[in-house]
Every structure is written in structure tokens, then in C-alpha cells.
PDB file of C-alpha atoms in Angstrom:
ATOM      1  CA  MET A   1      86.906 160.362 -78.269  1.00 49.00           C
ATOM      2  CA  PRO A   2      89.991 160.782 -79.307  1.00 55.00           C
ATOM      3  CA  PHE A   3      91.295 161.233 -75.163  1.00 55.00           C
ATOM      4  CA  SER A   4      90.329 156.999 -75.155  1.00 56.00           C
ATOM      5  CA  GLY A   5      93.544 154.530 -73.854  1.00 55.00           C
ATOM      6  CA  PHE A   6      96.253 156.973 -72.276  1.00 54.00           C
ATOM      7  CA  SER A   7      96.412 159.264 -69.184  1.00 58.00           C
ATOM      8  CA  VAL A   8      97.937 162.793 -69.202  1.00 61.00           C
ATOM      9  CA  ALA A   9      96.896 166.914 -68.317  1.00 69.00           C
ATOM     10  CA  ILE A  10      93.619 168.170 -70.587  1.00 77.00           C
ATOM     11  CA  LYS A  11      93.548 171.454 -71.375  1.00 80.00           C
ATOM     12  CA  VAL A  12      91.272 173.142 -71.451  1.00 82.00           C
ATOM     13  CA  VAL A  13      89.177 176.190 -73.149  1.00 87.00           C
ATOM     14  CA  SER A  14      85.553 177.558 -73.985  1.00 86.00           C
ATOM     15  CA  GLY A  15      83.282 178.721 -76.398  1.00 87.00           C
ATOM     16  CA  ASP A  16      79.257 178.092 -77.544  1.00 89.00           C
ATOM     17  CA  PHE A  17      79.802 175.656 -81.276  1.00 88.00           C
ATOM     18  CA  ASN A  18      76.300 174.692 -81.546  1.00 85.00           C
ATOM     19  CA  ASN A  19      74.678 177.710 -81.193  1.00 86.00           C
ATOM     20  CA  ASP A  20      72.848 176.394 -77.896  1.00 88.00           C
ATOM     21  CA  GLY A  21      73.334 179.943 -76.010  1.00 88.00           C
ATOM     22  CA  PHE A  22      75.537 178.160 -73.637  1.00 88.00           C
ATOM     23  CA  ALA A  23      79.041 177.683 -74.271  1.00 88.00           C
ATOM     24  CA  ASP A  24      80.908 174.003 -74.856  1.00 89.00           C
ATOM     25  CA  VAL A  25      84.591 172.877 -73.224  1.00 89.00           C
ATOM     26  CA  VAL A  26      87.118 172.429 -76.158  1.00 90.00           C
ATOM     27  CA  ALA A  27      89.737 169.999 -74.536  1.00 88.00           C
ATOM     28  CA  ALA A  28      92.985 169.522 -76.394  1.00 88.00           C
ATOM     29  CA  ALA A  29      95.429 166.197 -74.868  1.00 83.00           C
ATOM     30  CA  GLY A  30      98.606 167.802 -72.761  1.00 78.00           C
ATOM     31  CA  PRO A  31     102.853 166.749 -72.745  1.00 78.00           C
ATOM     32  CA  GLY A  32     101.806 163.020 -73.524  1.00 78.00           C
ATOM     33  CA  GLY A  33      99.424 162.416 -75.526  1.00 77.00           C
ATOM     34  CA  GLN A  34      98.740 161.880 -78.984  1.00 82.00           C
ATOM     35  CA  PRO A  35      97.359 165.734 -81.068  1.00 89.00           C
ATOM     36  CA  ALA A  36      94.493 164.843 -79.946  1.00 90.00           C
ATOM     37  CA  ILE A  37      91.246 167.828 -80.270  1.00 92.00           C
ATOM     38  CA  ALA A  38      87.444 167.197 -78.432  1.00 91.00           C
ATOM     39  CA  ILE A  39      84.516 170.216 -78.897  1.00 92.00           C
ATOM     40  CA  ILE A  40      82.283 168.573 -75.452  1.00 91.00           C
ATOM     41  CA  ASP A  41      78.839 169.819 -75.235  1.00 91.00           C
ATOM     42  CA  SER A  42      78.153 171.874 -72.006  1.00 87.00           C
ATOM     43  CA  GLN A  43      75.087 170.313 -71.446  1.00 88.00           C
ATOM     44  CA  THR A  44      75.263 166.641 -72.765  1.00 90.00           C
ATOM     45  CA  GLY A  45      78.464 166.000 -72.234  1.00 87.00           C
ATOM     46  CA  ALA A  46      78.209 164.243 -75.903  1.00 91.00           C
ATOM     47  CA  THR A  47      81.412 164.763 -78.231  1.00 90.00           C
ATOM     48  CA  ILE A  48      80.351 167.358 -80.770  1.00 91.00           C
ATOM     49  CA  LYS A  49      83.337 166.742 -82.942  1.00 91.00           C
ATOM     50  CA  SER A  50      86.792 165.926 -82.293  1.00 91.00           C
ATOM     51  CA  PHE A  51      89.751 164.673 -84.489  1.00 93.00           C
ATOM     52  CA  PHE A  52      94.038 165.209 -84.194  1.00 93.00           C
ATOM     53  CA  ALA A  53      95.449 168.507 -84.960  1.00 93.00           C
ATOM     54  CA  PHE A  54      99.266 166.712 -86.105  1.00 93.00           C
ATOM     55  CA  ASP A  55     100.016 163.488 -87.557  1.00 91.00           C
ATOM     56  CA  PRO A  56      98.881 160.967 -84.593  1.00 88.00           C
ATOM     57  CA  SER A  57     102.247 159.994 -84.274  1.00 89.00           C
ATOM     58  CA  PHE A  58     103.536 163.150 -82.583  1.00 88.00           C
ATOM     59  CA  THR A  59     103.236 162.818 -78.258  1.00 83.00           C
ATOM     60  CA  GLY A  60     103.878 166.655 -77.010  1.00 84.00           C
ATOM     61  CA  GLY A  61     101.175 167.495 -76.741  1.00 84.00           C
ATOM     62  CA  VAL A  62      98.542 170.754 -77.884  1.00 90.00           C
ATOM     63  CA  PHE A  63      97.856 174.269 -77.227  1.00 89.00           C
ATOM     64  CA  ILE A  64      94.797 175.466 -78.368  1.00 91.00           C
ATOM     65  CA  THR A  65      92.928 178.952 -78.203  1.00 91.00           C
ATOM     66  CA  VAL A  66      89.207 179.808 -80.489  1.00 91.00           C
ATOM     67  CA  GLN A  67      87.923 183.195 -82.108  1.00 90.00           C
ATOM     68  CA  ASP A  68      86.649 182.941 -84.883  1.00 91.00           C
ATOM     69  CA  ILE A  69      88.964 183.965 -87.412  1.00 90.00           C
ATOM     70  CA  ASN A  70      87.376 183.646 -90.963  1.00 88.00           C
ATOM     71  CA  GLY A  71      83.925 185.346 -89.908  1.00 88.00           C
ATOM     72  CA  ASP A  72      81.508 183.077 -90.565  1.00 90.00           C
ATOM     73  CA  GLY A  73      79.963 182.993 -86.981  1.00 90.00           C
ATOM     74  CA  ILE A  74      81.341 180.314 -85.914  1.00 90.00           C
ATOM     75  CA  LEU A  75      84.252 179.427 -83.641  1.00 92.00           C
ATOM     76  CA  ASP A  76      87.924 177.724 -84.934  1.00 94.00           C
ATOM     77  CA  ILE A  77      90.103 176.623 -83.662  1.00 94.00           C
ATOM     78  CA  ILE A  78      93.583 177.656 -83.740  1.00 94.00           C
ATOM     79  CA  ALA A  79      96.270 175.631 -82.637  1.00 94.00           C
ATOM     80  CA  GLY A  80     100.442 175.053 -81.370  1.00 91.00           C
ATOM     81  CA  PRO A  81     101.743 172.010 -81.033  1.00 88.00           C
ATOM     82  CA  GLY A  82     102.963 170.595 -78.022  1.00 84.00           C
ATOM     83  CA  GLY A  83     107.162 170.182 -79.697  1.00 85.00           C
ATOM     84  CA  GLY A  84     107.507 171.272 -83.514  1.00 88.00           C
ATOM     85  CA  PRO A  85     106.615 175.283 -84.598  1.00 93.00           C
ATOM     86  CA  GLU A  86     103.884 175.584 -86.420  1.00 94.00           C
ATOM     87  CA  VAL A  87     100.373 176.578 -86.127  1.00 95.00           C
ATOM     88  CA  ARG A  88      97.516 175.962 -87.288  1.00 95.00           C
ATOM     89  CA  ILE A  89      93.389 176.908 -88.269  1.00 95.00           C
ATOM     90  CA  PHE A  90      91.151 174.832 -88.507  1.00 96.00           C
ATOM     91  CA  ASN A  91      87.315 175.708 -89.155  1.00 94.00           C
ATOM     92  CA  GLY A  92      85.056 175.428 -86.946  1.00 91.00           C
ATOM     93  CA  ALA A  93      82.373 174.273 -88.874  1.00 91.00           C
ATOM     94  CA  ASN A  94      84.014 171.164 -90.912  1.00 93.00           C
ATOM     95  CA  LEU A  95      87.191 171.322 -89.646  1.00 93.00           C
ATOM     96  CA  ASN A  96      89.383 171.940 -92.606  1.00 95.00           C
ATOM     97  CA  LEU A  97      92.376 173.246 -93.062  1.00 96.00           C
ATOM     98  CA  LEU A  98      91.702 176.634 -92.838  1.00 94.00           C
ATOM     99  CA  ARG A  99      95.777 178.550 -93.300  1.00 92.00           C
ATOM    100  CA  SER A 100      99.040 177.252 -91.076  1.00 94.00           C
ATOM    101  CA  PHE A 101     102.620 178.769 -90.451  1.00 93.00           C
ATOM    102  CA  PHE A 102     105.690 178.070 -89.023  1.00 95.00           C
ATOM    103  CA  ALA A 103     106.398 180.467 -86.354  1.00 95.00           C
ATOM    104  CA  TYR A 104     109.840 180.242 -85.417  1.00 96.00           C
ATOM    105  CA  ALA A 105     112.452 178.684 -87.026  1.00 95.00           C
ATOM    106  CA  ASP A 106     111.403 174.988 -88.790  1.00 91.00           C
ATOM    107  CA  ASP A 107     113.919 173.082 -87.114  1.00 92.00           C
ATOM    108  CA  PHE A 108     112.563 174.250 -83.680  1.00 94.00           C
ATOM    109  CA  THR A 109     111.434 171.701 -81.554  1.00 90.00           C
ATOM    110  CA  GLY A 110     110.150 173.059 -78.706  1.00 91.00           C
ATOM    111  CA  GLY A 111     106.638 174.283 -79.437  1.00 91.00           C
ATOM    112  CA  VAL A 112     104.273 177.061 -79.561  1.00 94.00           C
ATOM    113  CA  SER A 113     101.629 178.710 -76.977  1.00 93.00           C
ATOM    114  CA  VAL A 114      99.089 180.767 -79.013  1.00 94.00           C
ATOM    115  CA  ALA A 115      96.713 183.434 -77.741  1.00 94.00           C
ATOM    116  CA  SER A 116      94.106 185.658 -80.316  1.00 93.00           C
ATOM    117  CA  ILE A 117      92.759 188.758 -80.909  1.00 92.00           C
ATOM    118  CA  ASP A 118      91.946 192.113 -82.666  1.00 92.00           C
ATOM    119  CA  PHE A 119      94.856 194.188 -81.583  1.00 90.00           C
ATOM    120  CA  ASN A 120      94.777 196.396 -84.766  1.00 86.00           C
ATOM    121  CA  ASN A 121      91.541 196.652 -85.302  1.00 87.00           C
ATOM    122  CA  ASP A 122      91.318 195.514 -89.350  1.00 88.00           C
ATOM    123  CA  GLY A 123      88.329 193.375 -88.876  1.00 87.00           C
ATOM    124  CA  ILE A 124      90.576 190.641 -88.427  1.00 88.00           C
ATOM    125  CA  LEU A 125      91.799 188.466 -85.292  1.00 91.00           C
ATOM    126  CA  ASP A 126      95.958 188.849 -85.753  1.00 93.00           C
ATOM    127  CA  LEU A 127      97.530 186.151 -83.073  1.00 95.00           C
ATOM    128  CA  VAL A 128     100.106 186.049 -80.065  1.00 96.00           C
ATOM    129  CA  THR A 129     102.597 183.300 -79.815  1.00 97.00           C
ATOM    130  CA  GLY A 130     104.894 182.666 -77.731  1.00 97.00           C
ATOM    131  CA  ALA A 131     108.063 179.646 -77.419  1.00 96.00           C
ATOM    132  CA  GLY A 132     108.284 176.376 -76.038  1.00 93.00           C
ATOM    133  CA  PRO A 133     110.329 174.938 -74.153  1.00 93.00           C
ATOM    134  CA  GLY A 134     113.651 174.144 -75.560  1.00 92.00           C
ATOM    135  CA  GLY A 135     114.733 178.218 -76.807  1.00 89.00           C
ATOM    136  CA  ALA A 136     113.902 182.032 -76.094  1.00 94.00           C
ATOM    137  CA  PRO A 137     111.376 183.345 -74.299  1.00 97.00           C
ATOM    138  CA  HIS A 138     110.953 184.442 -77.895  1.00 97.00           C
ATOM    139  CA  VAL A 139     106.878 186.524 -78.124  1.00 98.00           C
ATOM    140  CA  LYS A 140     105.638 187.319 -81.567  1.00 97.00           C
ATOM    141  CA  VAL A 141     102.649 189.346 -82.454  1.00 97.00           C
ATOM    142  CA  PHE A 142     101.664 188.233 -86.486  1.00 96.00           C
ATOM    143  CA  ASP A 143      98.952 189.832 -87.966  1.00 93.00           C
ATOM    144  CA  GLY A 144      96.125 188.420 -88.858  1.00 89.00           C
ATOM    145  CA  ALA A 145      95.730 189.145 -92.747  1.00 88.00           C
ATOM    146  CA  THR A 146     100.154 188.753 -93.589  1.00 90.00           C
ATOM    147  CA  ASN A 147     102.076 186.646 -91.137  1.00 90.00           C
ATOM    148  CA  ALA A 148     103.121 189.513 -91.029  1.00 94.00           C
ATOM    149  CA  ILE A 149     105.258 190.721 -87.912  1.00 95.00           C
ATOM    150  CA  ILE A 150     103.937 193.606 -85.814  1.00 94.00           C
ATOM    151  CA  SER A 151     106.386 192.967 -82.942  1.00 97.00           C
ATOM    152  CA  GLN A 152     108.100 190.635 -81.289  1.00 97.00           C
ATOM    153  CA  TRP A 153     110.558 190.017 -78.072  1.00 98.00           C
ATOM    154  CA  TYR A 154     112.135 188.256 -75.430  1.00 98.00           C
ATOM    155  CA  ALA A 155     109.144 187.412 -72.399  1.00 97.00           C
ATOM    156  CA  TYR A 156     112.758 186.764 -69.923  1.00 97.00           C
ATOM    157  CA  PRO A 157     116.150 186.525 -69.830  1.00 96.00           C
ATOM    158  CA  ALA A 158     117.496 185.690 -73.640  1.00 94.00           C
ATOM    159  CA  SER A 159     118.847 183.236 -71.434  1.00 95.00           C
ATOM    160  CA  PHE A 160     116.078 181.256 -69.884  1.00 96.00           C
ATOM    161  CA  THR A 161     114.757 177.968 -71.884  1.00 95.00           C
ATOM    162  CA  GLY A 162     112.082 176.610 -69.990  1.00 95.00           C
ATOM    163  CA  GLY A 163     109.441 178.638 -73.222  1.00 94.00           C
ATOM    164  CA  VAL A 164     106.409 181.393 -72.055  1.00 96.00           C
ATOM    165  CA  PHE A 165     102.928 180.625 -72.227  1.00 95.00           C
ATOM    166  CA  VAL A 166     100.770 183.831 -73.223  1.00 97.00           C
ATOM    167  CA  ALA A 167      97.554 185.165 -73.454  1.00 96.00           C
ATOM    168  CA  VAL A 168      96.131 188.662 -74.422  1.00 96.00           C
ATOM    169  CA  GLY A 169      93.077 190.570 -73.458  1.00 94.00           C
ATOM    170  CA  ASP A 170      91.701 193.851 -72.483  1.00 95.00           C
ATOM    171  CA  ILE A 171      93.118 193.760 -68.292  1.00 93.00           C
ATOM    172  CA  GLY A 172      91.496 196.916 -66.457  1.00 83.00           C
ATOM    173  CA  ASN A 173      89.264 197.859 -69.333  1.00 87.00           C
ATOM    174  CA  ASP A 174      90.516 200.839 -70.321  1.00 86.00           C
ATOM    175  CA  GLY A 175      90.106 200.390 -73.680  1.00 88.00           C
ATOM    176  CA  THR A 176      93.654 199.046 -74.906  1.00 91.00           C
ATOM    177  CA  PHE A 177      94.757 194.842 -75.821  1.00 95.00           C
ATOM    178  CA  GLU A 178      98.080 193.747 -73.302  1.00 96.00           C
ATOM    179  CA  VAL A 179     100.392 191.067 -73.783  1.00 97.00           C
ATOM    180  CA  ILE A 180     100.456 188.577 -70.653  1.00 98.00           C
ATOM    181  CA  THR A 181     102.801 185.893 -70.234  1.00 98.00           C
ATOM    182  CA  GLY A 182     103.792 183.569 -67.311  1.00 97.00           C
ATOM    183  CA  ALA A 183     107.825 181.245 -67.685  1.00 97.00           C
ATOM    184  CA  GLY A 184     107.717 178.235 -67.914  1.00 94.00           C
ATOM    185  CA  GLN A 185     109.750 175.527 -65.519  1.00 93.00           C
ATOM    186  CA  GLY A 186     113.136 175.947 -64.375  1.00 94.00           C
ATOM    187  CA  GLY A 187     112.833 180.106 -63.120  1.00 89.00           C
ATOM    188  CA  ALA A 188     111.057 182.128 -61.371  1.00 94.00           C
ATOM    189  CA  PRO A 189     106.860 182.020 -61.634  1.00 96.00           C
ATOM    190  CA  ILE A 190     107.079 185.604 -62.886  1.00 97.00           C
ATOM    191  CA  VAL A 191     103.691 187.246 -64.651  1.00 98.00           C
ATOM    192  CA  ALA A 192     104.569 190.348 -67.918  1.00 98.00           C
ATOM    193  CA  VAL A 193     102.566 192.810 -69.658  1.00 97.00           C
ATOM    194  CA  TRP A 194     103.672 194.300 -72.061  1.00 97.00           C
ATOM    195  CA  ASP A 195     102.810 196.760 -75.064  1.00 96.00           C
ATOM    196  CA  PRO A 196     101.731 194.438 -77.561  1.00 95.00           C
ATOM    197  CA  PHE A 197     102.473 196.757 -80.307  1.00 94.00           C
ATOM    198  CA  THR A 198     105.768 198.069 -78.696  1.00 95.00           C
ATOM    199  CA  GLY A 199     107.087 194.863 -76.890  1.00 95.00           C
ATOM    200  CA  ALA A 200     106.923 197.576 -73.817  1.00 97.00           C
ATOM    201  CA  LEU A 201     107.087 195.815 -70.631  1.00 97.00           C
ATOM    202  CA  LEU A 202     104.172 197.323 -68.579  1.00 96.00           C
ATOM    203  CA  SER A 203     104.129 195.841 -65.365  1.00 96.00           C
ATOM    204  CA  GLN A 204     104.933 192.318 -63.970  1.00 97.00           C
ATOM    205  CA  PHE A 205     105.476 189.916 -60.628  1.00 97.00           C
ATOM    206  CA  MET A 206     105.564 186.788 -58.525  1.00 97.00           C
ATOM    207  CA  ALA A 207     102.507 184.465 -59.253  1.00 97.00           C
ATOM    208  CA  TYR A 208     103.892 182.055 -56.409  1.00 97.00           C
ATOM    209  CA  ALA A 209     106.300 181.913 -54.353  1.00 96.00           C
ATOM    210  CA  GLU A 210     109.773 183.120 -55.695  1.00 94.00           C
ATOM    211  CA  ASP A 211     111.736 180.048 -55.418  1.00 95.00           C
ATOM    212  CA  PHE A 212     108.688 178.071 -56.953  1.00 96.00           C
ATOM    213  CA  THR A 213     110.112 176.682 -60.811  1.00 95.00           C
ATOM    214  CA  GLY A 214     107.986 174.551 -62.030  1.00 94.00           C
ATOM    215  CA  GLY A 215     106.240 177.307 -64.683  1.00 94.00           C
ATOM    216  CA  VAL A 216     103.137 179.452 -64.381  1.00 96.00           C
ATOM    217  CA  ARG A 217     100.162 179.679 -67.084  1.00 94.00           C
ATOM    218  CA  VAL A 218      98.737 182.671 -67.519  1.00 96.00           C
ATOM    219  CA  ALA A 219      94.914 183.613 -69.066  1.00 93.00           C
ATOM    220  CA  VAL A 220      92.243 186.782 -69.045  1.00 94.00           C
ATOM    221  CA  ASN A 221      89.314 186.518 -68.312  1.00 90.00           C
ATOM    222  CA  ASP A 222      86.898 188.164 -65.761  1.00 87.00           C
ATOM    223  CA  GLY A 223      87.615 185.863 -62.489  1.00 79.00           C
ATOM    224  CA  ASN A 224      84.741 187.425 -60.295  1.00 82.00           C
ATOM    225  CA  GLY A 225      82.277 188.774 -62.465  1.00 83.00           C
ATOM    226  CA  ASP A 226      83.060 192.095 -62.253  1.00 87.00           C
ATOM    227  CA  GLY A 227      83.036 193.235 -65.655  1.00 88.00           C
ATOM    228  CA  VAL A 228      86.297 193.859 -65.618  1.00 90.00           C
ATOM    229  CA  ALA A 229      88.899 191.836 -67.545  1.00 93.00           C
ATOM    230  CA  ASP A 230      91.670 190.264 -64.393  1.00 94.00           C
ATOM    231  CA  ILE A 231      94.543 188.467 -65.627  1.00 96.00           C
ATOM    232  CA  LEU A 232      94.707 184.890 -64.113  1.00 95.00           C
ATOM    233  CA  THR A 233      96.904 182.279 -63.680  1.00 96.00           C
ATOM    234  CA  GLY A 234      98.130 178.421 -62.542  1.00 93.00           C
ATOM    235  CA  ALA A 235     100.578 177.381 -61.662  1.00 94.00           C
ATOM    236  CA  GLY A 236     103.292 174.143 -63.551  1.00 90.00           C
ATOM    237  CA  PRO A 237     104.578 171.422 -62.072  1.00 88.00           C
ATOM    238  CA  SER A 238     105.138 170.655 -58.861  1.00 89.00           C
ATOM    239  CA  GLY A 239     103.400 173.599 -58.107  1.00 87.00           C
ATOM    240  CA  GLY A 240      99.423 171.698 -57.494  1.00 85.00           C
ATOM    241  CA  PRO A 241      96.488 172.867 -58.951  1.00 89.00           C
ATOM    242  CA  HIS A 242      96.521 176.412 -57.297  1.00 94.00           C
ATOM    243  CA  VAL A 243      94.977 178.957 -59.561  1.00 95.00           C
ATOM    244  CA  LYS A 244      94.303 183.199 -58.893  1.00 95.00           C
ATOM    245  CA  ALA A 245      93.192 186.042 -59.924  1.00 95.00           C
ATOM    246  CA  PHE A 246      94.770 189.005 -60.091  1.00 96.00           C
ATOM    247  CA  SER A 247      93.482 193.041 -60.735  1.00 93.00           C
ATOM    248  CA  PHE A 248      95.116 195.413 -62.618  1.00 92.00           C
ATOM    249  CA  PRO A 249      96.860 197.663 -62.399  1.00 91.00           C
ATOM    250  CA  ALA A 250      96.907 197.283 -59.029  1.00 92.00           C
ATOM    251  CA  LEU A 251      98.258 193.643 -58.963  1.00 94.00           C
ATOM    252  CA  ASP A 252      95.622 192.451 -55.887  1.00 94.00           C
ATOM    253  CA  ILE A 253      94.910 188.749 -56.083  1.00 95.00           C
ATOM    254  CA  LEU A 254      91.435 189.015 -55.801  1.00 94.00           C
ATOM    255  CA  PHE A 255      91.193 185.257 -55.249  1.00 94.00           C
ATOM    256  CA  GLN A 256      92.900 181.666 -55.325  1.00 94.00           C
ATOM    257  CA  PHE A 257      91.896 178.295 -54.753  1.00 93.00           C
ATOM    258  CA  TYR A 258      93.532 174.909 -55.734  1.00 91.00           C
ATOM    259  CA  SER A 259      91.076 173.614 -59.211  1.00 83.00           C
ATOM    260  CA  GLY A 260      91.938 169.628 -57.045  1.00 79.00           C
ATOM    261  CA  GLU A 261      93.426 168.400 -54.494  1.00 83.00           C
ATOM    262  CA  SER A 262      96.674 170.511 -53.822  1.00 80.00           C
ATOM    263  CA  THR A 263      99.221 167.449 -53.194  1.00 79.00           C
ATOM    264  CA  ASP A 264      97.968 167.247 -57.440  1.00 79.00           C
ATOM    265  CA  PRO A 265     102.158 167.645 -58.785  1.00 78.00           C
ATOM    266  CA  GLY A 266     100.892 167.696 -62.555  1.00 76.00           C
ATOM    267  CA  GLY A 267      99.598 171.769 -62.457  1.00 81.00           C
ATOM    268  CA  VAL A 268      96.887 173.480 -63.631  1.00 85.00           C
ATOM    269  CA  PHE A 269      96.253 174.767 -67.631  1.00 84.00           C
ATOM    270  CA  VAL A 270      94.009 178.414 -67.130  1.00 86.00           C
ATOM    271  CA  SER A 271      91.562 179.575 -69.761  1.00 79.00           C
TER     272      SER A 271
END
């Protein structure tokens, strides 16, 4: 298990990697830990596979998402480092590197958050990246077939350097995909919804109190089980593990809860 020996925040996503009909847990170390990723059987707790997505000496953590990138019916793992601009895609069948690219300038050290979906309906998954702390809040949408940039924009004022979290999905189930961004630490807790082809702002709102500056992690999922995809948010550091779900486009709060002790200063990631 690659998380042995250190204690850091863990980012998790889910997907069925062993074809038993149950979603497994894919866990990645957060800042302060090595770039470790483990696939854990949700039924037994056993580690199915584990590896380092980047050099083990790197301690910035890693962002992850899972999708079947190469169309072989097995989920693959997309990893963005908590520092540096390189995105890597690993074959879920054998953990071999399928491809990698630099989402931002090669000297950028802020890291990259990642998400994936087939925006242009060509049968090949496309990628969305958000620049991490230290740079402008730069979001890019990449064509999965060519790595060409489909669109790019600043999700928040260019002067904001707290980083940006990204998610994608058909929120509201209207047949169109949207990009959702959450502001990183240092700014107001603004969540914004974007057109992935034009970068046009469709909606934005404060997920938490206006004076909260710990950042907002975002995801798209059917939070209340009604068959409609919702916007999920998780408060960043100093906000407690506060999870909320919002409908779209009404932006009503569907539910909210703390996933642990409300006094936990680390915040929470959502998937």
C-alpha cells in the first residue's frame, strides 16, 4: 500500500476495475505525500493495484479522475500533479503510461486539476485542466484525439493565483455538457458553470459564506439519486469537511452534511 508511512489528505474517485459489478475506490495522496495512487476493492478493502504516478520524491500529491480513454472497456487513470504542469494517463489494465503532455508552461509549478468527458462526440474522451496555485486561474479543454486546445479561459480574475478546481458533466440532464470550476484558496468560494466550447460563463454562485477563503472543490454526480446530475462542492482548508449538493440551473441546495468532524481543518474533496 503506497500510503504507508505518511498521513495526508486522500483524494478519491470510484470505478469498477475488477469487473465484479461494484465500484472500487481509487485513492490518491494529497499535498505533503508522495504521488501515490491505489485501486482498492470496495467489497474486501484489499489493494488491487498501486503505483506512483510521478517521481516518488515528489511530495505535492496528485489529482486524479478515471475514464476509459483507450476504448478497451477498462477504466484508465488520468493524473495531474499537485506541482508541475504534466498530465499523465495510465492504462487501467497494466498501469503502463498511455500518454502524457504539458497542460501549461513547462516551468509552471502550481500543479494541474483534471477532468474528462467526450465533449465533441467523436468517441474519444477529451480533457479539462485547471491551473493550480501560483498561476492565473487558467482552464483549458483539450481534444482527446489530437491534444489540440478546444477552448481556454480564465475562470476568475487573472490576478487570482489560488488555483482552480475543475469538473465536467451534463448537469441538469439537458443533453449538453458543462465545465464546473471552484476557486482555490485565497478568494471567495465561487463556483462557476461554463460552456466548454466557447468559455462563456453560464452561471456562478457562492457555495459557502462569502468571507470563506479556503477554496471550493467541485464534482458532478447524481447526489440525491433522482437520475439528474447535480453540482457537488467540498469546502477547502479551514472550512471543515462540508459537502453540499446544488441543483442546476435553479442552484437550490439539495442537501448538505459534514463528512467528518466539523472542526477538521483539512476540508474535503468530492467526486
